[in-house]
């Protein structure tokens, strides 16, 4: 898979999923060198202080699979299978009827990226990965990303096969080589809600699924990311040809700083 820097006209944030994060970050910020403040967002409303509204509009995915970001494809406080939260839609509305509204792209969708940057701690998401029309090639990700002053990235992603978790990381000191681990799960992440997390320390990354450790990296394959990063949520198409709609439902996202 490709990293986020190669996916857009601008070089995060937001977690992504044929590797993981094929995010495109059109606007990067200089992240403050702080560990950030703990939060848990259940998406009862559009929290524009937490999530950067500038990242929810514009064109993403260029040059490979460009698509349009539209705020009305991010649905808040939605009732979903006993939960409430964020429903992220990917479809051809209004692209099919009004191509110019989507800059002649076939898909429109929802992305979220935090306004602040976070360093070291546990990052969690409870969500149902991309589901919808059969045979729709998509990528759903929960990721961390920055490219200022260097590219760092940590991914929790799913592509069409939602029984395979893509746990990955990048950094510019590894020549932007993706350290990718494809982890088979005993379930499809698109069939029900599951808890995913990554705990990031200076020397280690630990991924969990439903509170069970599924993978650990100790930096032996390449330096563990070291820069503060923004949190990203992405649902994106992996084709420019419209093949149907898809949805990702997110119950909550949280961050707990590493304890001194």
PDB file of C-alpha atoms in Angstrom:
ATOM      1  CA  UNK A   1       0.000   0.000   0.000  1.00  0.00           C
ATOM      2  CA  UNK A   2       0.946   3.586  -0.362  1.00  0.00           C
ATOM      3  CA  UNK A   3       1.380   6.139   2.358  1.00  0.00           C
ATOM      4  CA  UNK A   4      -0.646   9.297   2.783  1.00  0.00           C
ATOM      5  CA  UNK A   5       1.955  11.619   1.369  1.00  0.00           C
ATOM      6  CA  UNK A   6       1.643  10.046  -2.063  1.00  0.00           C
ATOM      7  CA  UNK A   7      -2.114  10.184  -2.150  1.00  0.00           C
ATOM      8  CA  UNK A   8      -2.949  13.843  -2.490  1.00  0.00           C
ATOM      9  CA  UNK A   9      -1.954  17.131  -3.999  1.00  0.00           C
ATOM     10  CA  UNK A  10      -0.715  18.166  -0.607  1.00  0.00           C
ATOM     11  CA  UNK A  11       1.308  16.169   1.402  1.00  0.00           C
ATOM     12  CA  UNK A  12      -2.729  14.104   8.045  1.00  0.00           C
ATOM     13  CA  UNK A  13      -4.118  13.429   9.130  1.00  0.00           C
ATOM     14  CA  UNK A  14      -6.666  10.843   9.883  1.00  0.00           C
ATOM     15  CA  UNK A  15      -6.293   6.123  10.832  1.00  0.00           C
ATOM     16  CA  UNK A  16      -6.495   4.443   7.328  1.00  0.00           C
ATOM     17  CA  UNK A  17      -6.790   0.961   5.649  1.00  0.00           C
ATOM     18  CA  UNK A  18      -4.493  -1.846   1.112  1.00  0.00           C
ATOM     19  CA  UNK A  19      -2.175  -1.123   3.443  1.00  0.00           C
ATOM     20  CA  UNK A  20      -3.573   0.987   5.903  1.00  0.00           C
ATOM     21  CA  UNK A  21      -3.445   4.603   5.543  1.00  0.00           C
ATOM     22  CA  UNK A  22      -3.876   5.741   2.145  1.00  0.00           C
ATOM     23  CA  UNK A  23      -4.813   9.070   3.548  1.00  0.00           C
ATOM     24  CA  UNK A  24      -4.251  12.211   1.768  1.00  0.00           C
ATOM     25  CA  UNK A  25      -3.353  15.151   3.734  1.00  0.00           C
ATOM     26  CA  UNK A  26      -3.898  18.333   1.939  1.00  0.00           C
ATOM     27  CA  UNK A  27      -3.054  20.648   4.803  1.00  0.00           C
ATOM     28  CA  UNK A  28      -0.471  19.919   7.446  1.00  0.00           C
ATOM     29  CA  UNK A  29       0.256  21.889  10.576  1.00  0.00           C
ATOM     30  CA  UNK A  30       3.259  22.314  12.793  1.00  0.00           C
ATOM     31  CA  UNK A  31       2.294  20.137  15.726  1.00  0.00           C
ATOM     32  CA  UNK A  32       3.128  21.461  19.187  1.00  0.00           C
ATOM     33  CA  UNK A  33       5.625  19.316  21.124  1.00  0.00           C
ATOM     34  CA  UNK A  34       3.128  18.338  23.796  1.00  0.00           C
ATOM     35  CA  UNK A  35       1.421  15.093  24.745  1.00  0.00           C
ATOM     36  CA  UNK A  36      -1.990  16.672  24.335  1.00  0.00           C
ATOM     37  CA  UNK A  37      -5.076  16.461  26.493  1.00  0.00           C
ATOM     38  CA  UNK A  38      -7.087  13.283  27.044  1.00  0.00           C
ATOM     39  CA  UNK A  39     -10.470  13.126  25.322  1.00  0.00           C
ATOM     40  CA  UNK A  40     -13.279  10.794  24.342  1.00  0.00           C
ATOM     41  CA  UNK A  41     -15.651  11.865  21.591  1.00  0.00           C
ATOM     42  CA  UNK A  42     -18.917   9.953  21.099  1.00  0.00           C
ATOM     43  CA  UNK A  43     -19.961  12.153  18.175  1.00  0.00           C
ATOM     44  CA  UNK A  44     -23.215  13.407  19.666  1.00  0.00           C
ATOM     45  CA  UNK A  45     -22.547  16.593  17.677  1.00  0.00           C
ATOM     46  CA  UNK A  46     -19.994  18.041  15.268  1.00  0.00           C
ATOM     47  CA  UNK A  47     -17.237  19.177  17.631  1.00  0.00           C
ATOM     48  CA  UNK A  48     -15.398  21.689  15.452  1.00  0.00           C
ATOM     49  CA  UNK A  49     -12.963  22.494  18.269  1.00  0.00           C
ATOM     50  CA  UNK A  50     -11.730  18.912  18.346  1.00  0.00           C
ATOM     51  CA  UNK A  51     -12.023  18.121  14.629  1.00  0.00           C
ATOM     52  CA  UNK A  52     -10.618  20.478  11.995  1.00  0.00           C
ATOM     53  CA  UNK A  53     -13.539  21.629   9.764  1.00  0.00           C
ATOM     54  CA  UNK A  54     -11.133  22.588   6.962  1.00  0.00           C
ATOM     55  CA  UNK A  55     -10.301  18.933   6.427  1.00  0.00           C
ATOM     56  CA  UNK A  56     -13.912  17.927   5.730  1.00  0.00           C
ATOM     57  CA  UNK A  57     -14.111  19.731   2.372  1.00  0.00           C
ATOM     58  CA  UNK A  58     -12.137  19.600  -0.881  1.00  0.00           C
ATOM     59  CA  UNK A  59     -10.627  16.932  -3.118  1.00  0.00           C
ATOM     60  CA  UNK A  60      -8.780  13.945  -1.714  1.00  0.00           C
ATOM     61  CA  UNK A  61      -7.138  10.859  -3.176  1.00  0.00           C
ATOM     62  CA  UNK A  62      -5.415  12.505  -6.117  1.00  0.00           C
ATOM     63  CA  UNK A  63      -3.850  11.485  -8.360  1.00  0.00           C
ATOM     64  CA  UNK A  64      -4.805   7.816  -8.010  1.00  0.00           C
ATOM     65  CA  UNK A  65      -8.455   7.787  -6.858  1.00  0.00           C
ATOM     66  CA  UNK A  66      -9.721  11.369  -6.450  1.00  0.00           C
ATOM     67  CA  UNK A  67     -12.988  11.911  -4.625  1.00  0.00           C
ATOM     68  CA  UNK A  68     -14.776  14.804  -2.975  1.00  0.00           C
ATOM     69  CA  UNK A  69     -15.072  15.481   0.755  1.00  0.00           C
ATOM     70  CA  UNK A  70     -18.412  16.906   1.879  1.00  0.00           C
ATOM     71  CA  UNK A  71     -19.431  17.751   5.460  1.00  0.00           C
ATOM     72  CA  UNK A  72     -22.988  16.498   4.893  1.00  0.00           C
ATOM     73  CA  UNK A  73     -21.578  12.974   4.434  1.00  0.00           C
ATOM     74  CA  UNK A  74     -20.578  12.999   8.129  1.00  0.00           C
ATOM     75  CA  UNK A  75     -23.729  12.203  10.149  1.00  0.00           C
ATOM     76  CA  UNK A  76     -23.658  12.833  13.921  1.00  0.00           C
ATOM     77  CA  UNK A  77     -25.670  11.353  16.787  1.00  0.00           C
ATOM     78  CA  UNK A  78     -26.991   8.593  14.528  1.00  0.00           C
ATOM     79  CA  UNK A  79     -28.764   5.582  16.037  1.00  0.00           C
ATOM     80  CA  UNK A  80     -26.977   2.416  14.923  1.00  0.00           C
ATOM     81  CA  UNK A  81     -27.516  -1.086  16.276  1.00  0.00           C
ATOM     82  CA  UNK A  82     -27.944  -0.048  19.890  1.00  0.00           C
ATOM     83  CA  UNK A  83     -25.240   2.613  19.762  1.00  0.00           C
ATOM     84  CA  UNK A  84     -25.211   6.261  18.792  1.00  0.00           C
ATOM     85  CA  UNK A  85     -22.344   7.962  17.032  1.00  0.00           C
ATOM     86  CA  UNK A  86     -20.855   9.024  13.712  1.00  0.00           C
ATOM     87  CA  UNK A  87     -21.975   7.484  10.423  1.00  0.00           C
ATOM     88  CA  UNK A  88     -19.556   8.159   7.560  1.00  0.00           C
ATOM     89  CA  UNK A  89     -21.104   7.870   4.088  1.00  0.00           C
ATOM     90  CA  UNK A  90     -19.366   7.224   0.769  1.00  0.00           C
ATOM     91  CA  UNK A  91     -21.619   7.458  -2.300  1.00  0.00           C
ATOM     92  CA  UNK A  92     -22.297   9.325  -5.558  1.00  0.00           C
ATOM     93  CA  UNK A  93     -24.523  12.037  -4.063  1.00  0.00           C
ATOM     94  CA  UNK A  94     -24.466  14.696  -5.519  1.00  0.00           C
ATOM     95  CA  UNK A  95     -21.754  13.623  -7.979  1.00  0.00           C
ATOM     96  CA  UNK A  96     -24.023  11.628 -10.278  1.00  0.00           C
ATOM     97  CA  UNK A  97     -26.688  14.307 -10.728  1.00  0.00           C
ATOM     98  CA  UNK A  98     -24.378  17.322 -10.489  1.00  0.00           C
ATOM     99  CA  UNK A  99     -20.845  16.340 -11.553  1.00  0.00           C
ATOM    100  CA  UNK A 100     -19.510  19.873 -11.186  1.00  0.00           C
ATOM    101  CA  UNK A 101     -20.367  19.811  -7.469  1.00  0.00           C
ATOM    102  CA  UNK A 102     -17.803  17.009  -7.121  1.00  0.00           C
ATOM    103  CA  UNK A 103     -15.277  18.430  -9.588  1.00  0.00           C
ATOM    104  CA  UNK A 104     -16.334  15.587 -11.920  1.00  0.00           C
ATOM    105  CA  UNK A 105     -15.315  12.893  -9.433  1.00  0.00           C
ATOM    106  CA  UNK A 106     -17.600   9.906  -9.017  1.00  0.00           C
ATOM    107  CA  UNK A 107     -17.517   9.615  -5.202  1.00  0.00           C
ATOM    108  CA  UNK A 108     -18.164  11.928  -2.262  1.00  0.00           C
ATOM    109  CA  UNK A 109     -17.399  11.055   1.335  1.00  0.00           C
ATOM    110  CA  UNK A 110     -16.524  12.010   4.910  1.00  0.00           C
ATOM    111  CA  UNK A 111     -13.139  12.483   6.584  1.00  0.00           C
ATOM    112  CA  UNK A 112     -12.267  13.816  10.014  1.00  0.00           C
ATOM    113  CA  UNK A 113      -8.929  15.089  11.320  1.00  0.00           C
ATOM    114  CA  UNK A 114      -8.181  16.532  14.742  1.00  0.00           C
ATOM    115  CA  UNK A 115      -7.138  20.151  15.051  1.00  0.00           C
ATOM    116  CA  UNK A 116      -4.529  19.254  17.689  1.00  0.00           C
ATOM    117  CA  UNK A 117      -1.603  16.860  17.592  1.00  0.00           C
ATOM    118  CA  UNK A 118      -0.928  14.079  20.078  1.00  0.00           C
ATOM    119  CA  UNK A 119       2.203  12.310  21.247  1.00  0.00           C
ATOM    120  CA  UNK A 120       2.563   8.962  23.050  1.00  0.00           C
ATOM    121  CA  UNK A 121      -0.400   7.319  24.689  1.00  0.00           C
ATOM    122  CA  UNK A 122      -3.299   5.005  23.855  1.00  0.00           C
ATOM    123  CA  UNK A 123      -5.527   5.791  20.868  1.00  0.00           C
ATOM    124  CA  UNK A 124      -8.833   3.908  20.693  1.00  0.00           C
ATOM    125  CA  UNK A 125     -11.768   3.535  18.338  1.00  0.00           C
ATOM    126  CA  UNK A 126     -14.988   1.520  18.577  1.00  0.00           C
ATOM    127  CA  UNK A 127     -16.320   1.141  15.062  1.00  0.00           C
ATOM    128  CA  UNK A 128     -17.746  -0.998  12.301  1.00  0.00           C
ATOM    129  CA  UNK A 129     -15.502  -0.910   9.227  1.00  0.00           C
ATOM    130  CA  UNK A 130     -16.738  -0.213   5.712  1.00  0.00           C
ATOM    131  CA  UNK A 131     -19.936  -2.007   4.717  1.00  0.00           C
ATOM    132  CA  UNK A 132     -22.628  -1.488   2.095  1.00  0.00           C
ATOM    133  CA  UNK A 133     -22.970  -2.494  -1.539  1.00  0.00           C
ATOM    134  CA  UNK A 134     -21.284  -5.766  -2.455  1.00  0.00           C
ATOM    135  CA  UNK A 135     -17.867  -5.648  -4.129  1.00  0.00           C
ATOM    136  CA  UNK A 136     -17.241  -1.974  -3.399  1.00  0.00           C
ATOM    137  CA  UNK A 137     -13.456  -1.542  -3.026  1.00  0.00           C
ATOM    138  CA  UNK A 138     -12.960   0.852  -0.108  1.00  0.00           C
ATOM    139  CA  UNK A 139     -10.517   1.622   2.647  1.00  0.00           C
ATOM    140  CA  UNK A 140     -11.569   2.510   6.197  1.00  0.00           C
ATOM    141  CA  UNK A 141      -8.908   3.777   8.582  1.00  0.00           C
ATOM    142  CA  UNK A 142      -8.241   5.145  12.024  1.00  0.00           C
ATOM    143  CA  UNK A 143      -4.765   6.623  11.890  1.00  0.00           C
ATOM    144  CA  UNK A 144      -2.190   9.073  13.154  1.00  0.00           C
ATOM    145  CA  UNK A 145      -0.278  11.265  10.729  1.00  0.00           C
ATOM    146  CA  UNK A 146       2.032  14.221  10.298  1.00  0.00           C
ATOM    147  CA  UNK A 147       4.462  15.360   7.629  1.00  0.00           C
ATOM    148  CA  UNK A 148       5.860  18.367   9.500  1.00  0.00           C
ATOM    149  CA  UNK A 149       8.814  18.460   9.874  1.00  0.00           C
ATOM    150  CA  UNK A 150       8.980  14.822   8.701  1.00  0.00           C
ATOM    151  CA  UNK A 151       6.556  12.073   7.739  1.00  0.00           C
ATOM    152  CA  UNK A 152       5.341   9.946  10.671  1.00  0.00           C
ATOM    153  CA  UNK A 153       2.276   7.672  10.483  1.00  0.00           C
ATOM    154  CA  UNK A 154       0.587   4.887  12.470  1.00  0.00           C
ATOM    155  CA  UNK A 155      -2.360   2.960  10.992  1.00  0.00           C
ATOM    156  CA  UNK A 156      -5.330   0.795  11.848  1.00  0.00           C
ATOM    157  CA  UNK A 157      -6.950   0.051   8.488  1.00  0.00           C
ATOM    158  CA  UNK A 158      -9.217  -2.259   6.540  1.00  0.00           C
ATOM    159  CA  UNK A 159      -9.717  -2.611   2.816  1.00  0.00           C
ATOM    160  CA  UNK A 160     -12.252  -4.793   1.019  1.00  0.00           C
ATOM    161  CA  UNK A 161     -11.315  -7.855   3.080  1.00  0.00           C
ATOM    162  CA  UNK A 162     -12.467  -6.685   6.492  1.00  0.00           C
ATOM    163  CA  UNK A 163     -11.259  -9.891   8.147  1.00  0.00           C
ATOM    164  CA  UNK A 164      -7.674  -8.627   7.765  1.00  0.00           C
ATOM    165  CA  UNK A 165      -6.430  -5.835  10.022  1.00  0.00           C
ATOM    166  CA  UNK A 166      -3.632  -3.731   8.547  1.00  0.00           C
ATOM    167  CA  UNK A 167      -1.445  -2.533  11.419  1.00  0.00           C
ATOM    168  CA  UNK A 168       1.317  -0.366  10.020  1.00  0.00           C
ATOM    169  CA  UNK A 169       3.666   2.533  10.541  1.00  0.00           C
ATOM    170  CA  UNK A 170       5.900   4.799   8.463  1.00  0.00           C
ATOM    171  CA  UNK A 171       8.566   7.368   9.087  1.00  0.00           C
ATOM    172  CA  UNK A 172      10.841   9.342   6.812  1.00  0.00           C
ATOM    173  CA  UNK A 173      13.984   7.821   8.369  1.00  0.00           C
ATOM    174  CA  UNK A 174      12.878   4.464   6.900  1.00  0.00           C
ATOM    175  CA  UNK A 175      12.766   6.069   3.424  1.00  0.00           C
ATOM    176  CA  UNK A 176       8.983   6.127   3.938  1.00  0.00           C
ATOM    177  CA  UNK A 177       8.938   2.343   3.767  1.00  0.00           C
ATOM    178  CA  UNK A 178       5.734   0.966   5.197  1.00  0.00           C
ATOM    179  CA  UNK A 179       6.182  -1.480   8.058  1.00  0.00           C
ATOM    180  CA  UNK A 180       2.999  -3.415   7.334  1.00  0.00           C
ATOM    181  CA  UNK A 181       1.478  -6.303   9.242  1.00  0.00           C
ATOM    182  CA  UNK A 182      -1.617  -8.028   7.839  1.00  0.00           C
ATOM    183  CA  UNK A 183      -3.323  -9.642  10.822  1.00  0.00           C
ATOM    184  CA  UNK A 184      -6.110 -12.207  10.226  1.00  0.00           C
ATOM    185  CA  UNK A 185      -9.115 -11.756  12.507  1.00  0.00           C
ATOM    186  CA  UNK A 186     -11.702 -14.321  13.550  1.00  0.00           C
ATOM    187  CA  UNK A 187     -14.493 -12.031  12.339  1.00  0.00           C
ATOM    188  CA  UNK A 188     -15.356  -9.486   9.693  1.00  0.00           C
ATOM    189  CA  UNK A 189     -14.904  -5.972  11.052  1.00  0.00           C
ATOM    190  CA  UNK A 190     -17.749  -4.831   8.794  1.00  0.00           C
ATOM    191  CA  UNK A 191     -20.289  -7.183  10.389  1.00  0.00           C
ATOM    192  CA  UNK A 192     -20.316  -5.771  13.920  1.00  0.00           C
ATOM    193  CA  UNK A 193     -18.704  -3.211  16.214  1.00  0.00           C
ATOM    194  CA  UNK A 194     -15.240  -3.930  17.586  1.00  0.00           C
ATOM    195  CA  UNK A 195     -12.736  -2.090  19.733  1.00  0.00           C
ATOM    196  CA  UNK A 196      -9.317  -1.312  18.250  1.00  0.00           C
ATOM    197  CA  UNK A 197      -6.423   0.507  19.849  1.00  0.00           C
ATOM    198  CA  UNK A 198      -2.761   1.320  19.445  1.00  0.00           C
ATOM    199  CA  UNK A 199      -0.539   2.235  22.377  1.00  0.00           C
ATOM    200  CA  UNK A 200       2.398   4.327  21.220  1.00  0.00           C
ATOM    201  CA  UNK A 201       5.520   4.869  23.308  1.00  0.00           C
ATOM    202  CA  UNK A 202       8.967   6.104  22.403  1.00  0.00           C
ATOM    203  CA  UNK A 203      10.213   2.575  21.733  1.00  0.00           C
ATOM    204  CA  UNK A 204       7.132   0.460  21.072  1.00  0.00           C
ATOM    205  CA  UNK A 205       3.779   0.181  19.272  1.00  0.00           C
ATOM    206  CA  UNK A 206       1.141  -2.245  20.571  1.00  0.00           C
ATOM    207  CA  UNK A 207      -2.077  -2.917  18.645  1.00  0.00           C
ATOM    208  CA  UNK A 208      -5.097  -4.523  20.322  1.00  0.00           C
ATOM    209  CA  UNK A 209      -8.429  -5.869  19.102  1.00  0.00           C
ATOM    210  CA  UNK A 210     -11.227  -6.177  21.649  1.00  0.00           C
ATOM    211  CA  UNK A 211      -8.636  -5.644  24.401  1.00  0.00           C
ATOM    212  CA  UNK A 212      -6.382  -8.486  23.216  1.00  0.00           C
ATOM    213  CA  UNK A 213      -2.859  -7.719  21.983  1.00  0.00           C
ATOM    214  CA  UNK A 214      -2.556  -8.764  18.324  1.00  0.00           C
ATOM    215  CA  UNK A 215       0.757  -7.186  17.304  1.00  0.00           C
ATOM    216  CA  UNK A 216       3.787  -5.380  18.743  1.00  0.00           C
ATOM    217  CA  UNK A 217       6.608  -3.453  17.055  1.00  0.00           C
ATOM    218  CA  UNK A 218       9.820  -2.627  18.943  1.00  0.00           C
ATOM    219  CA  UNK A 219      11.570  -0.486  16.331  1.00  0.00           C
ATOM    220  CA  UNK A 220      13.820  -3.267  15.056  1.00  0.00           C
ATOM    221  CA  UNK A 221      12.316  -2.923  11.551  1.00  0.00           C
ATOM    222  CA  UNK A 222      12.587   0.862  11.557  1.00  0.00           C
ATOM    223  CA  UNK A 223      12.435   3.684  14.073  1.00  0.00           C
ATOM    224  CA  UNK A 224       9.138   4.067  15.911  1.00  0.00           C
ATOM    225  CA  UNK A 225       7.426   7.383  14.982  1.00  0.00           C
ATOM    226  CA  UNK A 226       8.532  10.198  17.283  1.00  0.00           C
ATOM    227  CA  UNK A 227       6.625  13.331  16.217  1.00  0.00           C
ATOM    228  CA  UNK A 228       3.257  14.598  17.532  1.00  0.00           C
ATOM    229  CA  UNK A 229       0.523  13.551  15.095  1.00  0.00           C
ATOM    230  CA  UNK A 230      -3.081  14.328  14.274  1.00  0.00           C
ATOM    231  CA  UNK A 231      -5.800  11.674  14.531  1.00  0.00           C
ATOM    232  CA  UNK A 232      -7.638  10.864  11.329  1.00  0.00           C
ATOM    233  CA  UNK A 233     -10.777   8.945  10.378  1.00  0.00           C
ATOM    234  CA  UNK A 234     -11.137   8.016   6.715  1.00  0.00           C
ATOM    235  CA  UNK A 235     -13.483   6.156   4.427  1.00  0.00           C
ATOM    236  CA  UNK A 236     -12.271   6.297   0.841  1.00  0.00           C
ATOM    237  CA  UNK A 237     -12.847   4.572  -2.496  1.00  0.00           C
ATOM    238  CA  UNK A 238     -10.106   2.520  -4.115  1.00  0.00           C
ATOM    239  CA  UNK A 239     -11.443   3.116  -7.612  1.00  0.00           C
ATOM    240  CA  UNK A 240     -12.547   6.061  -9.732  1.00  0.00           C
ATOM    241  CA  UNK A 241     -15.383   3.995 -11.222  1.00  0.00           C
ATOM    242  CA  UNK A 242     -18.567   4.179  -9.166  1.00  0.00           C
ATOM    243  CA  UNK A 243     -19.331   0.682  -7.858  1.00  0.00           C
ATOM    244  CA  UNK A 244     -21.818   1.394  -5.085  1.00  0.00           C
ATOM    245  CA  UNK A 245     -22.102   3.056  -1.696  1.00  0.00           C
ATOM    246  CA  UNK A 246     -20.401   2.250   1.603  1.00  0.00           C
ATOM    247  CA  UNK A 247     -20.672   3.311   5.252  1.00  0.00           C
ATOM    248  CA  UNK A 248     -18.411   3.248   8.298  1.00  0.00           C
ATOM    249  CA  UNK A 249     -19.998   3.707  11.752  1.00  0.00           C
ATOM    250  CA  UNK A 250     -17.914   5.077  14.623  1.00  0.00           C
ATOM    251  CA  UNK A 251     -19.173   4.890  18.227  1.00  0.00           C
ATOM    252  CA  UNK A 252     -16.279   6.792  19.780  1.00  0.00           C
ATOM    253  CA  UNK A 253     -12.645   7.823  19.470  1.00  0.00           C
ATOM    254  CA  UNK A 254     -10.470   8.439  22.520  1.00  0.00           C
ATOM    255  CA  UNK A 255      -6.937   9.394  23.517  1.00  0.00           C
ATOM    256  CA  UNK A 256      -5.243   8.765  26.862  1.00  0.00           C
ATOM    257  CA  UNK A 257      -1.782  10.305  27.316  1.00  0.00           C
ATOM    258  CA  UNK A 258       1.087   8.111  28.402  1.00  0.00           C
ATOM    259  CA  UNK A 259       1.517   8.316  32.157  1.00  0.00           C
ATOM    260  CA  UNK A 260       4.817   9.725  33.353  1.00  0.00           C
TER     261      UNK A 260
END
